[in-house]
Amino acid sequence: MKASVKEIQDSGKVIVLDDGSKWSVSSFDAFNTRMWMRFDSIEINFNKLTNLSRGSQTVDARRV
């Protein structure tokens, strides 16, 4: 499934996608996700988010 970033919260620890879903990211991966931008294209694959706009950068996440 694909979506795009709507909002980055808590210094990258929470990603809100345009489909309304919220994803919790580990502190380790938040180092990368805090640099993600609104409208970046995201692919959702189980508990992984892949930012297709940033060289296919993948982080572990869980839906909250």
mmCIF file of N, CA and C in Angstrom:
data_model
loop_
_atom_site.group_PDB
_atom_site.id
_atom_site.type_symbol
_atom_site.label_atom_id
_atom_site.label_comp_id
_atom_site.label_asym_id
_atom_site.label_seq_id
_atom_site.Cartn_x
_atom_site.Cartn_y
_atom_site.Cartn_z
ATOM 1 N N MET A 1 0.840 -1.175 0.000
ATOM 2 C CA MET A 1 0.000 0.000 0.000
ATOM 3 C C MET A 1 0.886 1.241 0.000
ATOM 4 N N LYS A 2 0.471 2.270 -0.687
ATOM 5 C CA LYS A 2 1.245 3.511 -0.730
ATOM 6 C C LYS A 2 0.432 4.659 -0.144
ATOM 7 N N ALA A 3 1.150 5.591 0.444
ATOM 8 C CA ALA A 3 0.552 6.792 1.024
ATOM 9 C C ALA A 3 1.616 7.880 0.978
ATOM 10 N N SER A 4 1.295 9.032 1.527
ATOM 11 C CA SER A 4 2.310 10.078 1.626
ATOM 12 C C SER A 4 2.293 10.656 3.038
ATOM 13 N N VAL A 5 3.404 11.259 3.410
ATOM 14 C CA VAL A 5 3.548 11.841 4.743
ATOM 15 C C VAL A 5 2.657 13.069 4.852
ATOM 16 N N LYS A 6 1.867 13.099 5.898
ATOM 17 C CA LYS A 6 1.045 14.268 6.194
ATOM 18 C C LYS A 6 1.717 15.123 7.268
ATOM 19 N N GLU A 7 2.313 14.437 8.257
ATOM 20 C CA GLU A 7 2.895 15.158 9.394
ATOM 21 C C GLU A 7 3.939 14.295 10.093
ATOM 22 N N ILE A 8 4.973 14.936 10.594
ATOM 23 C CA ILE A 8 5.987 14.290 11.430
ATOM 24 C C ILE A 8 5.815 14.855 12.841
ATOM 25 N N GLN A 9 5.666 13.976 13.838
ATOM 26 C CA GLN A 9 5.468 14.419 15.209
ATOM 27 C C GLN A 9 6.566 13.879 16.115
ATOM 28 N N ASP A 10 6.735 14.539 17.234
ATOM 29 C CA ASP A 10 7.648 14.076 18.292
ATOM 30 C C ASP A 10 9.051 13.778 17.754
ATOM 31 N N SER A 11 9.596 14.719 17.008
ATOM 32 C CA SER A 11 10.958 14.616 16.461
ATOM 33 C C SER A 11 11.182 13.337 15.657
ATOM 34 N N GLY A 12 10.169 12.945 14.891
ATOM 35 C CA GLY A 12 10.302 11.781 14.020
ATOM 36 C C GLY A 12 9.846 10.472 14.615
ATOM 37 N N LYS A 13 9.391 10.479 15.863
ATOM 38 C CA LYS A 13 8.962 9.228 16.506
ATOM 39 C C LYS A 13 7.552 8.809 16.090
ATOM 40 N N VAL A 14 6.784 9.756 15.547
ATOM 41 C CA VAL A 14 5.435 9.450 15.070
ATOM 42 C C VAL A 14 5.275 10.021 13.659
ATOM 43 N N ILE A 15 4.826 9.156 12.745
ATOM 44 C CA ILE A 15 4.582 9.561 11.373
ATOM 45 C C ILE A 15 3.081 9.453 11.121
ATOM 46 N N VAL A 16 2.480 10.547 10.644
ATOM 47 C CA VAL A 16 1.071 10.541 10.275
ATOM 48 C C VAL A 16 1.018 10.558 8.749
ATOM 49 N N LEU A 17 0.275 9.603 8.200
ATOM 50 C CA LEU A 17 0.161 9.505 6.746
ATOM 51 C C LEU A 17 -1.151 10.120 6.263
ATOM 52 N N ASP A 18 -1.231 10.398 4.971
ATOM 53 C CA ASP A 18 -2.417 11.054 4.427
ATOM 54 C C ASP A 18 -3.670 10.188 4.476
ATOM 55 N N ASP A 19 -3.529 8.903 4.749
ATOM 56 C CA ASP A 19 -4.699 8.038 4.912
ATOM 57 C C ASP A 19 -5.238 8.086 6.346
ATOM 58 N N GLY A 20 -4.605 8.907 7.194
ATOM 59 C CA GLY A 20 -5.032 9.078 8.580
ATOM 60 C C GLY A 20 -4.354 8.148 9.569
ATOM 61 N N SER A 21 -3.569 7.200 9.073
ATOM 62 C CA SER A 21 -2.898 6.268 9.985
ATOM 63 C C SER A 21 -1.710 6.938 10.669
ATOM 64 N N LYS A 22 -1.456 6.499 11.907
ATOM 65 C CA LYS A 22 -0.309 6.975 12.683
ATOM 66 C C LYS A 22 0.612 5.802 12.924
ATOM 67 N N TRP A 23 1.898 6.055 12.814
ATOM 68 C CA TRP A 23 2.904 5.008 12.968
ATOM 69 C C TRP A 23 3.941 5.433 13.988
ATOM 70 N N SER A 24 4.215 4.557 14.936
ATOM 71 C CA SER A 24 5.233 4.789 15.949
ATOM 72 C C SER A 24 6.559 4.221 15.440
ATOM 73 N N VAL A 25 7.588 5.029 15.531
ATOM 74 C CA VAL A 25 8.920 4.667 15.041
ATOM 75 C C VAL A 25 9.868 4.635 16.238
ATOM 76 N N SER A 26 10.795 3.694 16.250
ATOM 77 C CA SER A 26 11.748 3.611 17.354
ATOM 78 C C SER A 26 12.626 4.864 17.409
ATOM 79 N N SER A 27 13.175 5.135 18.577
ATOM 80 C CA SER A 27 14.071 6.289 18.723
ATOM 81 C C SER A 27 15.257 6.192 17.778
ATOM 82 N N PHE A 28 15.737 4.978 17.564
ATOM 83 C CA PHE A 28 16.869 4.772 16.658
ATOM 84 C C PHE A 28 16.498 5.182 15.234
ATOM 85 N N ASP A 29 15.337 4.753 14.750
ATOM 86 C CA ASP A 29 14.908 5.094 13.398
ATOM 87 C C ASP A 29 14.417 6.535 13.287
ATOM 88 N N ALA A 30 13.986 7.128 14.397
ATOM 89 C CA ALA A 30 13.521 8.517 14.379
ATOM 90 C C ALA A 30 14.641 9.462 13.950
ATOM 91 N N PHE A 31 15.881 9.047 14.125
ATOM 92 C CA PHE A 31 17.019 9.844 13.648
ATOM 93 C C PHE A 31 16.872 10.091 12.148
ATOM 94 N N ASN A 32 16.372 9.099 11.419
ATOM 95 C CA ASN A 32 16.154 9.240 9.979
ATOM 96 C C ASN A 32 14.815 9.884 9.649
ATOM 97 N N THR A 33 13.744 9.452 10.322
ATOM 98 C CA THR A 33 12.410 9.934 9.959
ATOM 99 C C THR A 33 12.186 11.402 10.292
ATOM 100 N N ARG A 34 12.924 11.935 11.209
ATOM 101 C CA ARG A 34 12.739 13.370 11.502
ATOM 102 C C ARG A 34 13.151 14.241 10.320
ATOM 103 N N MET A 35 13.887 13.663 9.366
ATOM 104 C CA MET A 35 14.294 14.389 8.165
ATOM 105 C C MET A 35 13.321 14.184 7.002
ATOM 106 N N TRP A 36 12.349 13.278 7.193
ATOM 107 C CA TRP A 36 11.358 13.067 6.150
ATOM 108 C C TRP A 36 10.512 14.327 6.007
ATOM 109 N N MET A 37 9.947 14.520 4.827
ATOM 110 C CA MET A 37 9.202 15.740 4.533
ATOM 111 C C MET A 37 7.740 15.425 4.203
ATOM 112 N N ARG A 38 6.912 16.413 4.419
ATOM 113 C CA ARG A 38 5.505 16.309 4.038
ATOM 114 C C ARG A 38 5.426 15.998 2.545
ATOM 115 N N PHE A 39 4.536 15.129 2.190
ATOM 116 C CA PHE A 39 4.282 14.682 0.813
ATOM 117 C C PHE A 39 5.289 13.657 0.300
ATOM 118 N N ASP A 40 6.294 13.263 1.103
ATOM 119 C CA ASP A 40 7.166 12.158 0.681
ATOM 120 C C ASP A 40 6.292 10.929 0.439
ATOM 121 N N SER A 41 6.604 10.168 -0.581
ATOM 122 C CA SER A 41 5.857 8.961 -0.928
ATOM 123 C C SER A 41 6.325 7.797 -0.058
ATOM 124 N N ILE A 42 5.366 7.126 0.598
ATOM 125 C CA ILE A 42 5.672 6.053 1.544
ATOM 126 C C ILE A 42 5.007 4.759 1.092
ATOM 127 N N GLU A 43 5.758 3.674 1.162
ATOM 128 C CA GLU A 43 5.193 2.349 0.931
ATOM 129 C C GLU A 43 5.093 1.646 2.275
ATOM 130 N N ILE A 44 3.918 1.091 2.566
ATOM 131 C CA ILE A 44 3.676 0.396 3.824
ATOM 132 C C ILE A 44 3.716 -1.101 3.549
ATOM 133 N N ASN A 45 4.561 -1.803 4.300
ATOM 134 C CA ASN A 45 4.679 -3.241 4.140
ATOM 135 C C ASN A 45 4.771 -3.864 5.537
ATOM 136 N N PHE A 46 3.625 -4.311 6.049
ATOM 137 C CA PHE A 46 3.516 -4.866 7.399
ATOM 138 C C PHE A 46 4.018 -3.845 8.422
ATOM 139 N N ASN A 47 5.120 -4.096 9.107
ATOM 140 C CA ASN A 47 5.645 -3.181 10.121
ATOM 141 C C ASN A 47 6.869 -2.433 9.623
ATOM 142 N N LYS A 48 6.866 -2.100 8.350
ATOM 143 C CA LYS A 48 7.968 -1.321 7.777
ATOM 144 C C LYS A 48 7.397 -0.204 6.919
ATOM 145 N N LEU A 49 8.002 0.962 7.042
ATOM 146 C CA LEU A 49 7.675 2.090 6.177
ATOM 147 C C LEU A 49 8.891 2.361 5.309
ATOM 148 N N THR A 50 8.672 2.449 4.012
ATOM 149 C CA THR A 50 9.756 2.742 3.079
ATOM 150 C C THR A 50 9.466 4.076 2.410
ATOM 151 N N ASN A 51 10.387 5.006 2.568
ATOM 152 C CA ASN A 51 10.243 6.323 1.963
ATOM 153 C C ASN A 51 10.820 6.262 0.549
ATOM 154 N N LEU A 52 9.941 6.214 -0.433
ATOM 155 C CA LEU A 52 10.356 6.107 -1.828
ATOM 156 C C LEU A 52 10.947 7.408 -2.350
ATOM 157 N N SER A 53 10.673 8.518 -1.666
ATOM 158 C CA SER A 53 11.208 9.823 -2.069
ATOM 159 C C SER A 53 12.621 10.057 -1.550
ATOM 160 N N ARG A 54 13.078 9.195 -0.667
ATOM 161 C CA ARG A 54 14.386 9.357 -0.035
ATOM 162 C C ARG A 54 15.257 8.129 -0.263
ATOM 163 N N GLY A 55 15.326 7.662 -1.480
ATOM 164 C CA GLY A 55 16.211 6.547 -1.802
ATOM 165 C C GLY A 55 15.804 5.231 -1.194
ATOM 166 N N SER A 56 14.504 5.022 -1.031
ATOM 167 C CA SER A 56 13.967 3.778 -0.467
ATOM 168 C C SER A 56 14.460 3.503 0.952
ATOM 169 N N GLN A 57 14.567 4.547 1.742
ATOM 170 C CA GLN A 57 14.962 4.418 3.144
ATOM 171 C C GLN A 57 13.846 3.702 3.906
ATOM 172 N N THR A 58 14.163 2.616 4.599
ATOM 173 C CA THR A 58 13.171 1.797 5.303
ATOM 174 C C THR A 58 13.396 1.848 6.810
ATOM 175 N N VAL A 59 12.279 1.979 7.555
ATOM 176 C CA VAL A 59 12.349 1.977 9.011
ATOM 177 C C VAL A 59 11.310 1.006 9.565
ATOM 178 N N ASP A 60 11.592 0.484 10.754
ATOM 179 C CA ASP A 60 10.615 -0.342 11.462
ATOM 180 C C ASP A 60 9.610 0.573 12.128
ATOM 181 N N ALA A 61 8.325 0.195 12.042
ATOM 182 C CA ALA A 61 7.269 1.020 12.639
ATOM 183 C C ALA A 61 6.099 0.123 13.006
ATOM 184 N N ARG A 62 5.271 0.620 13.918
ATOM 185 C CA ARG A 62 4.038 -0.094 14.238
ATOM 186 C C ARG A 62 2.888 0.906 14.234
ATOM 187 N N ARG A 63 1.772 0.445 13.741
ATOM 188 C CA ARG A 63 0.602 1.316 13.657
ATOM 189 C C ARG A 63 0.022 1.520 15.059
ATOM 190 N N VAL A 64 -0.314 2.758 15.373
ATOM 191 C CA VAL A 64 -0.883 3.068 16.694
ATOM 192 C C VAL A 64 -2.291 3.626 16.544
#
